[in-house]
Amino acid sequence: VLITGQNGVGKELVAQLLHESSKRRDKPFVTVNCAAIPSELIESQLFGHEKGSFTSAVKMHKGDFEQADGGTLFLDEIGDMSMAAQAKILRALQEKKITRVGGEKSIPVDVRVISATNKNLKEEIAEGRFREDLFHRLSVIEIRVPSLCERREDIPILAQYFLDNLIKANERELVISDGAMQKLKNYTWSGNVRELENAIERLYVFCDNIIVEEDVEKYLYW
């Protein structure tokens, strides 16, 4: 499954929901931030390594594929993965086997691979930055998560959810007025759900008893 959408729309939540709604829900859900792993470490991170396979390999390490066996491997920000790493991922998906760094034995793995990106992978393919064969492997089912501005009817539900969590954690009641909620609905959320969550926390910190329109204008609009 390939999940696409802007930053902050909740792609990882969609991936978790897919996992929890499947027969694999009692097995591991392993998340890999593809953009955060240096290309020289990606093979060890994903496939593991044997003791002594390189200087700092003081013990055997199971990679993310093995750790996710039977469950779900979530490859976040797949569009930022290097071409060399893409080739290694493609081979693992094709063969359904991995070999640890420094090892000789092929290890079968059974994982559901869910990947996510905020990039247009077809454009990345055209520019030579993403493998077309890997794209077809990853995008058997494609889910696009719309931006928050495309689903403004969700804003009151999400805002109240974030506020309820803050009230529960801090034991201080606070309500959002109808006017303030309308202001939130009309706002351009370039950071999507993540920005909304941060905004509600900011309003919770600075406001007393009730969040009104003026509070939203003061602490949100800039």
PDB file of C-alpha atoms in Angstrom:
ATOM      1  CA  VAL A   1       0.000   0.000   0.000  1.00  0.00           C
ATOM      2  CA  LEU A   2       1.307   3.468  -0.916  1.00  0.00           C
ATOM      3  CA  ILE A   3      -0.044   6.413   1.098  1.00  0.00           C
ATOM      4  CA  THR A   4       0.427   9.879  -0.391  1.00  0.00           C
ATOM      5  CA  GLY A   5      -0.353  13.336   0.930  1.00  0.00           C
ATOM      6  CA  GLN A   6       1.136  16.561   2.250  1.00  0.00           C
ATOM      7  CA  ASN A   7       3.217  16.762   5.406  1.00  0.00           C
ATOM      8  CA  GLY A   8       1.118  16.582   8.552  1.00  0.00           C
ATOM      9  CA  VAL A   9      -2.047  15.035   7.089  1.00  0.00           C
ATOM     10  CA  GLY A  10      -1.755  11.842   9.144  1.00  0.00           C
ATOM     11  CA  LYS A  11      -0.248   9.287   6.768  1.00  0.00           C
ATOM     12  CA  GLU A  12       1.247   7.239   9.606  1.00  0.00           C
ATOM     13  CA  LEU A  13      -2.142   7.097  11.358  1.00  0.00           C
ATOM     14  CA  VAL A  14      -3.644   5.672   8.164  1.00  0.00           C
ATOM     15  CA  ALA A  15      -0.867   3.064   8.075  1.00  0.00           C
ATOM     16  CA  GLN A  16      -1.516   2.137  11.717  1.00  0.00           C
ATOM     17  CA  LEU A  17      -5.240   1.831  11.030  1.00  0.00           C
ATOM     18  CA  LEU A  18      -4.582  -0.507   8.103  1.00  0.00           C
ATOM     19  CA  HIS A  19      -2.399  -2.649  10.358  1.00  0.00           C
ATOM     20  CA  GLU A  20      -4.847  -2.670  13.269  1.00  0.00           C
ATOM     21  CA  SER A  21      -7.751  -3.549  10.957  1.00  0.00           C
ATOM     22  CA  SER A  22      -5.933  -6.526   9.467  1.00  0.00           C
ATOM     23  CA  LYS A  23      -5.219 -10.091  10.537  1.00  0.00           C
ATOM     24  CA  ARG A  24      -1.677  -8.918  11.280  1.00  0.00           C
ATOM     25  CA  ARG A  25      -2.774  -6.623  14.132  1.00  0.00           C
ATOM     26  CA  ASP A  26      -1.298  -8.893  16.825  1.00  0.00           C
ATOM     27  CA  LYS A  27       2.080  -8.842  15.104  1.00  0.00           C
ATOM     28  CA  PRO A  28       4.656  -6.013  15.058  1.00  0.00           C
ATOM     29  CA  PHE A  29       4.137  -2.634  13.385  1.00  0.00           C
ATOM     30  CA  VAL A  30       7.644  -1.382  12.582  1.00  0.00           C
ATOM     31  CA  THR A  31       8.217   2.178  11.352  1.00  0.00           C
ATOM     32  CA  VAL A  32      11.266   3.212   9.314  1.00  0.00           C
ATOM     33  CA  ASN A  33      12.005   6.869   8.548  1.00  0.00           C
ATOM     34  CA  CYS A  34      13.720   6.428   5.198  1.00  0.00           C
ATOM     35  CA  ALA A  35      14.933  10.036   5.082  1.00  0.00           C
ATOM     36  CA  ALA A  36      16.727   9.765   8.428  1.00  0.00           C
ATOM     37  CA  ILE A  37      18.924   6.748   7.671  1.00  0.00           C
ATOM     38  CA  PRO A  38      22.285   7.403   5.944  1.00  0.00           C
ATOM     39  CA  SER A  39      22.670   5.344   2.759  1.00  0.00           C
ATOM     40  CA  GLU A  40      25.686   3.504   4.178  1.00  0.00           C
ATOM     41  CA  LEU A  41      23.601   2.266   7.127  1.00  0.00           C
ATOM     42  CA  ILE A  42      20.352   1.438   5.341  1.00  0.00           C
ATOM     43  CA  GLU A  43      21.275  -2.192   4.643  1.00  0.00           C
ATOM     44  CA  SER A  44      22.132  -2.888   8.292  1.00  0.00           C
ATOM     45  CA  GLN A  45      19.016  -1.035   9.479  1.00  0.00           C
ATOM     46  CA  LEU A  46      16.618  -2.893   7.197  1.00  0.00           C
ATOM     47  CA  PHE A  47      18.239  -6.320   6.924  1.00  0.00           C
ATOM     48  CA  GLY A  48      20.358  -6.561  10.069  1.00  0.00           C
ATOM     49  CA  HIS A  49      23.948  -7.712  10.431  1.00  0.00           C
ATOM     50  CA  GLU A  50      25.992 -10.568  11.831  1.00  0.00           C
ATOM     51  CA  LYS A  51      28.439 -10.158  14.683  1.00  0.00           C
ATOM     52  CA  GLY A  52      31.802  -8.962  13.415  1.00  0.00           C
ATOM     53  CA  SER A  53      30.540  -7.998   9.965  1.00  0.00           C
ATOM     54  CA  PHE A  54      31.991  -4.508  10.487  1.00  0.00           C
ATOM     55  CA  THR A  55      33.944  -2.692  13.189  1.00  0.00           C
ATOM     56  CA  SER A  56      31.049  -1.702  15.461  1.00  0.00           C
ATOM     57  CA  ALA A  57      29.058  -4.914  14.943  1.00  0.00           C
ATOM     58  CA  VAL A  58      29.734  -6.348  18.406  1.00  0.00           C
ATOM     59  CA  LYS A  59      26.666  -8.588  18.283  1.00  0.00           C
ATOM     60  CA  MET A  60      24.100  -9.920  15.836  1.00  0.00           C
ATOM     61  CA  HIS A  61      21.314  -7.470  15.001  1.00  0.00           C
ATOM     62  CA  LYS A  62      17.944  -8.251  13.451  1.00  0.00           C
ATOM     63  CA  GLY A  63      16.919  -5.638  10.897  1.00  0.00           C
ATOM     64  CA  ASP A  64      13.526  -4.013  10.458  1.00  0.00           C
ATOM     65  CA  PHE A  65      12.319  -6.628   7.965  1.00  0.00           C
ATOM     66  CA  GLU A  66      12.951  -9.451  10.438  1.00  0.00           C
ATOM     67  CA  GLN A  67      11.489  -7.476  13.348  1.00  0.00           C
ATOM     68  CA  ALA A  68       8.307  -6.895  11.330  1.00  0.00           C
ATOM     69  CA  ASP A  69       7.986 -10.560  10.297  1.00  0.00           C
ATOM     70  CA  GLY A  70       4.317 -11.554  10.296  1.00  0.00           C
ATOM     71  CA  GLY A  71       3.292  -7.928  10.737  1.00  0.00           C
ATOM     72  CA  THR A  72       3.646  -4.600   8.938  1.00  0.00           C
ATOM     73  CA  LEU A  73       6.710  -2.645   7.854  1.00  0.00           C
ATOM     74  CA  PHE A  74       5.936   1.056   7.412  1.00  0.00           C
ATOM     75  CA  LEU A  75       8.434   2.834   5.155  1.00  0.00           C
ATOM     76  CA  ASP A  76       7.849   6.511   5.837  1.00  0.00           C
ATOM     77  CA  GLU A  77       9.215   9.186   3.465  1.00  0.00           C
ATOM     78  CA  ILE A  78      10.059   6.522   0.883  1.00  0.00           C
ATOM     79  CA  GLY A  79      10.541   9.257  -1.725  1.00  0.00           C
ATOM     80  CA  ASP A  80      13.682  10.436   0.097  1.00  0.00           C
ATOM     81  CA  MET A  81      15.445   7.074  -0.053  1.00  0.00           C
ATOM     82  CA  SER A  82      18.649   6.880  -2.093  1.00  0.00           C
ATOM     83  CA  MET A  83      18.707   4.967  -5.371  1.00  0.00           C
ATOM     84  CA  ALA A  84      21.100   2.398  -3.889  1.00  0.00           C
ATOM     85  CA  ALA A  85      18.734   1.768  -0.974  1.00  0.00           C
ATOM     86  CA  GLN A  86      15.781   1.538  -3.373  1.00  0.00           C
ATOM     87  CA  ALA A  87      17.526  -1.295  -5.225  1.00  0.00           C
ATOM     88  CA  LYS A  88      17.994  -3.227  -1.967  1.00  0.00           C
ATOM     89  CA  ILE A  89      14.344  -2.741  -0.986  1.00  0.00           C
ATOM     90  CA  LEU A  90      13.187  -3.885  -4.435  1.00  0.00           C
ATOM     91  CA  ARG A  91      15.192  -7.096  -4.208  1.00  0.00           C
ATOM     92  CA  ALA A  92      13.790  -7.899  -0.757  1.00  0.00           C
ATOM     93  CA  LEU A  93      10.228  -7.324  -1.986  1.00  0.00           C
ATOM     94  CA  GLN A  94      10.739  -9.461  -5.084  1.00  0.00           C
ATOM     95  CA  GLU A  95      12.385 -12.396  -3.318  1.00  0.00           C
ATOM     96  CA  LYS A  96      10.593 -12.101   0.044  1.00  0.00           C
ATOM     97  CA  LYS A  97      13.930 -12.963   1.567  1.00  0.00           C
ATOM     98  CA  ILE A  98      16.697 -10.941   3.178  1.00  0.00           C
ATOM     99  CA  THR A  99      20.337 -11.596   3.996  1.00  0.00           C
ATOM    100  CA  ARG A 100      21.968  -9.922   6.986  1.00  0.00           C
ATOM    101  CA  VAL A 101      25.108  -7.877   6.356  1.00  0.00           C
ATOM    102  CA  GLY A 102      28.036 -10.264   6.753  1.00  0.00           C
ATOM    103  CA  GLY A 103      25.738 -13.278   6.528  1.00  0.00           C
ATOM    104  CA  GLU A 104      25.321 -15.942   3.895  1.00  0.00           C
ATOM    105  CA  LYS A 105      21.928 -17.444   4.765  1.00  0.00           C
ATOM    106  CA  SER A 106      18.759 -16.158   3.086  1.00  0.00           C
ATOM    107  CA  ILE A 107      16.047 -15.507   5.654  1.00  0.00           C
ATOM    108  CA  PRO A 108      12.400 -15.649   4.468  1.00  0.00           C
ATOM    109  CA  VAL A 109      10.246 -12.766   5.693  1.00  0.00           C
ATOM    110  CA  ASP A 110       6.479 -12.283   5.595  1.00  0.00           C
ATOM    111  CA  VAL A 111       5.649  -8.591   5.904  1.00  0.00           C
ATOM    112  CA  ARG A 112       2.994  -6.246   4.630  1.00  0.00           C
ATOM    113  CA  VAL A 113       4.845  -3.217   3.302  1.00  0.00           C
ATOM    114  CA  ILE A 114       3.092   0.135   3.640  1.00  0.00           C
ATOM    115  CA  SER A 115       5.000   3.129   2.338  1.00  0.00           C
ATOM    116  CA  ALA A 116       4.266   6.846   2.491  1.00  0.00           C
ATOM    117  CA  THR A 117       5.521   9.980   0.784  1.00  0.00           C
ATOM    118  CA  ASN A 118       4.671  13.647   0.361  1.00  0.00           C
ATOM    119  CA  LYS A 119       6.338  13.642  -3.056  1.00  0.00           C
ATOM    120  CA  ASN A 120       4.883  12.943  -6.485  1.00  0.00           C
ATOM    121  CA  LEU A 121       6.715   9.711  -7.243  1.00  0.00           C
ATOM    122  CA  LYS A 122       5.799   9.789 -10.930  1.00  0.00           C
ATOM    123  CA  GLU A 123       7.600  13.128 -11.197  1.00  0.00           C
ATOM    124  CA  GLU A 124      10.515  11.689  -9.226  1.00  0.00           C
ATOM    125  CA  ILE A 125      10.662   8.776 -11.698  1.00  0.00           C
ATOM    126  CA  ALA A 126      10.694  11.192 -14.638  1.00  0.00           C
ATOM    127  CA  GLU A 127      13.581  13.088 -13.019  1.00  0.00           C
ATOM    128  CA  GLY A 128      15.511   9.861 -12.433  1.00  0.00           C
ATOM    129  CA  ARG A 129      15.314  10.027  -8.647  1.00  0.00           C
ATOM    130  CA  PHE A 130      13.009   7.047  -8.048  1.00  0.00           C
ATOM    131  CA  ARG A 131      12.894   3.573  -9.554  1.00  0.00           C
ATOM    132  CA  GLU A 132       9.819   2.870 -11.642  1.00  0.00           C
ATOM    133  CA  ASP A 133       9.951  -0.864 -10.881  1.00  0.00           C
ATOM    134  CA  LEU A 134       9.968  -0.140  -7.134  1.00  0.00           C
ATOM    135  CA  PHE A 135       7.049   2.270  -7.554  1.00  0.00           C
ATOM    136  CA  HIS A 136       4.948  -0.473  -9.142  1.00  0.00           C
ATOM    137  CA  ARG A 137       5.876  -2.856  -6.310  1.00  0.00           C
ATOM    138  CA  LEU A 138       4.877  -0.346  -3.637  1.00  0.00           C
ATOM    139  CA  SER A 139       1.710   1.062  -5.187  1.00  0.00           C
ATOM    140  CA  VAL A 140      -0.474  -2.034  -5.605  1.00  0.00           C
ATOM    141  CA  ILE A 141      -3.058  -0.030  -3.659  1.00  0.00           C
ATOM    142  CA  GLU A 142      -2.653   3.756  -3.451  1.00  0.00           C
ATOM    143  CA  ILE A 143      -4.384   5.891  -0.818  1.00  0.00           C
ATOM    144  CA  ARG A 144      -4.277   9.678  -1.040  1.00  0.00           C
ATOM    145  CA  VAL A 145      -4.874  11.477   2.252  1.00  0.00           C
ATOM    146  CA  PRO A 146      -6.439  14.887   1.508  1.00  0.00           C
ATOM    147  CA  SER A 147      -5.127  18.088   3.068  1.00  0.00           C
ATOM    148  CA  LEU A 148      -6.994  19.548   6.040  1.00  0.00           C
ATOM    149  CA  CYS A 149      -8.312  22.389   3.879  1.00  0.00           C
ATOM    150  CA  GLU A 150      -9.968  19.785   1.643  1.00  0.00           C
ATOM    151  CA  ARG A 151     -11.881  18.367   4.626  1.00  0.00           C
ATOM    152  CA  ARG A 152     -12.716  21.375   6.773  1.00  0.00           C
ATOM    153  CA  GLU A 153     -15.647  19.484   8.298  1.00  0.00           C
ATOM    154  CA  ASP A 154     -13.035  17.454  10.213  1.00  0.00           C
ATOM    155  CA  ILE A 155     -11.537  20.530  11.918  1.00  0.00           C
ATOM    156  CA  PRO A 156     -14.091  20.819  14.803  1.00  0.00           C
ATOM    157  CA  ILE A 157     -13.827  17.081  15.519  1.00  0.00           C
ATOM    158  CA  LEU A 158     -10.024  17.141  15.524  1.00  0.00           C
ATOM    159  CA  ALA A 159      -9.805  20.393  17.498  1.00  0.00           C
ATOM    160  CA  GLN A 160     -12.099  19.027  20.220  1.00  0.00           C
ATOM    161  CA  TYR A 161     -10.174  15.743  20.291  1.00  0.00           C
ATOM    162  CA  PHE A 162      -6.851  17.543  20.837  1.00  0.00           C
ATOM    163  CA  LEU A 163      -8.431  19.811  23.450  1.00  0.00           C
ATOM    164  CA  ASP A 164      -9.939  16.851  25.320  1.00  0.00           C
ATOM    165  CA  ASN A 165      -6.516  15.198  25.462  1.00  0.00           C
ATOM    166  CA  LEU A 166      -4.985  18.358  26.955  1.00  0.00           C
ATOM    167  CA  ILE A 167      -7.805  18.683  29.507  1.00  0.00           C
ATOM    168  CA  LYS A 168      -7.350  15.060  30.562  1.00  0.00           C
ATOM    169  CA  ALA A 169      -3.561  15.406  30.869  1.00  0.00           C
ATOM    170  CA  ASN A 170      -3.572  18.738  32.730  1.00  0.00           C
ATOM    171  CA  GLU A 171      -6.896  18.597  34.602  1.00  0.00           C
ATOM    172  CA  ARG A 172      -7.869  22.111  33.521  1.00  0.00           C
ATOM    173  CA  GLU A 173     -11.162  22.634  31.719  1.00  0.00           C
ATOM    174  CA  LEU A 174     -11.379  24.842  28.648  1.00  0.00           C
ATOM    175  CA  VAL A 175     -13.980  25.255  25.908  1.00  0.00           C
ATOM    176  CA  ILE A 176     -13.901  26.623  22.371  1.00  0.00           C
ATOM    177  CA  SER A 177     -16.588  29.167  21.487  1.00  0.00           C
ATOM    178  CA  ASP A 178     -18.597  28.801  18.279  1.00  0.00           C
ATOM    179  CA  GLY A 179     -16.966  31.918  16.870  1.00  0.00           C
ATOM    180  CA  ALA A 180     -13.480  30.651  17.635  1.00  0.00           C
ATOM    181  CA  MET A 181     -14.307  27.303  16.039  1.00  0.00           C
ATOM    182  CA  GLN A 182     -15.455  29.076  12.891  1.00  0.00           C
ATOM    183  CA  LYS A 183     -12.163  30.961  12.805  1.00  0.00           C
ATOM    184  CA  LEU A 184     -10.321  27.654  13.041  1.00  0.00           C
ATOM    185  CA  LYS A 185     -12.410  26.257  10.180  1.00  0.00           C
ATOM    186  CA  ASN A 186     -11.591  29.245   7.987  1.00  0.00           C
ATOM    187  CA  TYR A 187      -7.848  29.171   8.640  1.00  0.00           C
ATOM    188  CA  THR A 188      -5.425  27.987   5.939  1.00  0.00           C
ATOM    189  CA  TRP A 189      -3.713  24.990   7.538  1.00  0.00           C
ATOM    190  CA  SER A 190      -0.490  24.693   5.545  1.00  0.00           C
ATOM    191  CA  GLY A 191       0.841  22.277   8.177  1.00  0.00           C
ATOM    192  CA  ASN A 192      -2.405  20.295   8.181  1.00  0.00           C
ATOM    193  CA  VAL A 193      -3.401  18.198  11.225  1.00  0.00           C
ATOM    194  CA  ARG A 194       0.012  18.572  12.872  1.00  0.00           C
ATOM    195  CA  GLU A 195      -0.310  22.378  12.747  1.00  0.00           C
ATOM    196  CA  LEU A 196      -3.863  22.215  14.139  1.00  0.00           C
ATOM    197  CA  GLU A 197      -2.713  20.091  17.074  1.00  0.00           C
ATOM    198  CA  ASN A 198       0.061  22.561  17.884  1.00  0.00           C
ATOM    199  CA  ALA A 199      -2.366  25.487  17.578  1.00  0.00           C
ATOM    200  CA  ILE A 200      -4.830  23.939  20.031  1.00  0.00           C
ATOM    201  CA  GLU A 201      -2.009  23.346  22.509  1.00  0.00           C
ATOM    202  CA  ARG A 202      -0.892  26.983  22.156  1.00  0.00           C
ATOM    203  CA  LEU A 203      -4.436  28.222  22.752  1.00  0.00           C
ATOM    204  CA  TYR A 204      -4.791  25.904  25.746  1.00  0.00           C
ATOM    205  CA  VAL A 205      -1.644  27.336  27.324  1.00  0.00           C
ATOM    206  CA  PHE A 206      -2.476  31.004  26.814  1.00  0.00           C
ATOM    207  CA  CYS A 207      -6.278  31.094  27.230  1.00  0.00           C
ATOM    208  CA  ASP A 208      -8.451  30.990  30.356  1.00  0.00           C
ATOM    209  CA  ASN A 209     -11.803  29.169  30.611  1.00  0.00           C
ATOM    210  CA  ILE A 210     -12.963  29.805  27.052  1.00  0.00           C
ATOM    211  CA  ILE A 211     -11.223  30.265  23.693  1.00  0.00           C
ATOM    212  CA  VAL A 212     -12.848  33.147  21.795  1.00  0.00           C
ATOM    213  CA  GLU A 213     -12.384  34.599  18.308  1.00  0.00           C
ATOM    214  CA  GLU A 214      -9.892  37.202  19.516  1.00  0.00           C
ATOM    215  CA  ASP A 215      -7.707  34.469  20.994  1.00  0.00           C
ATOM    216  CA  VAL A 216      -7.553  32.649  17.673  1.00  0.00           C
ATOM    217  CA  GLU A 217      -6.622  35.877  15.884  1.00  0.00           C
ATOM    218  CA  LYS A 218      -3.967  36.692  18.494  1.00  0.00           C
ATOM    219  CA  TYR A 219      -2.299  33.310  18.825  1.00  0.00           C
ATOM    220  CA  LEU A 220      -2.895  31.733  15.436  1.00  0.00           C
ATOM    221  CA  TYR A 221      -2.997  34.329  12.676  1.00  0.00           C
ATOM    222  CA  TRP A 222       0.341  35.932  11.827  1.00  0.00           C
TER     223      TRP A 222
END
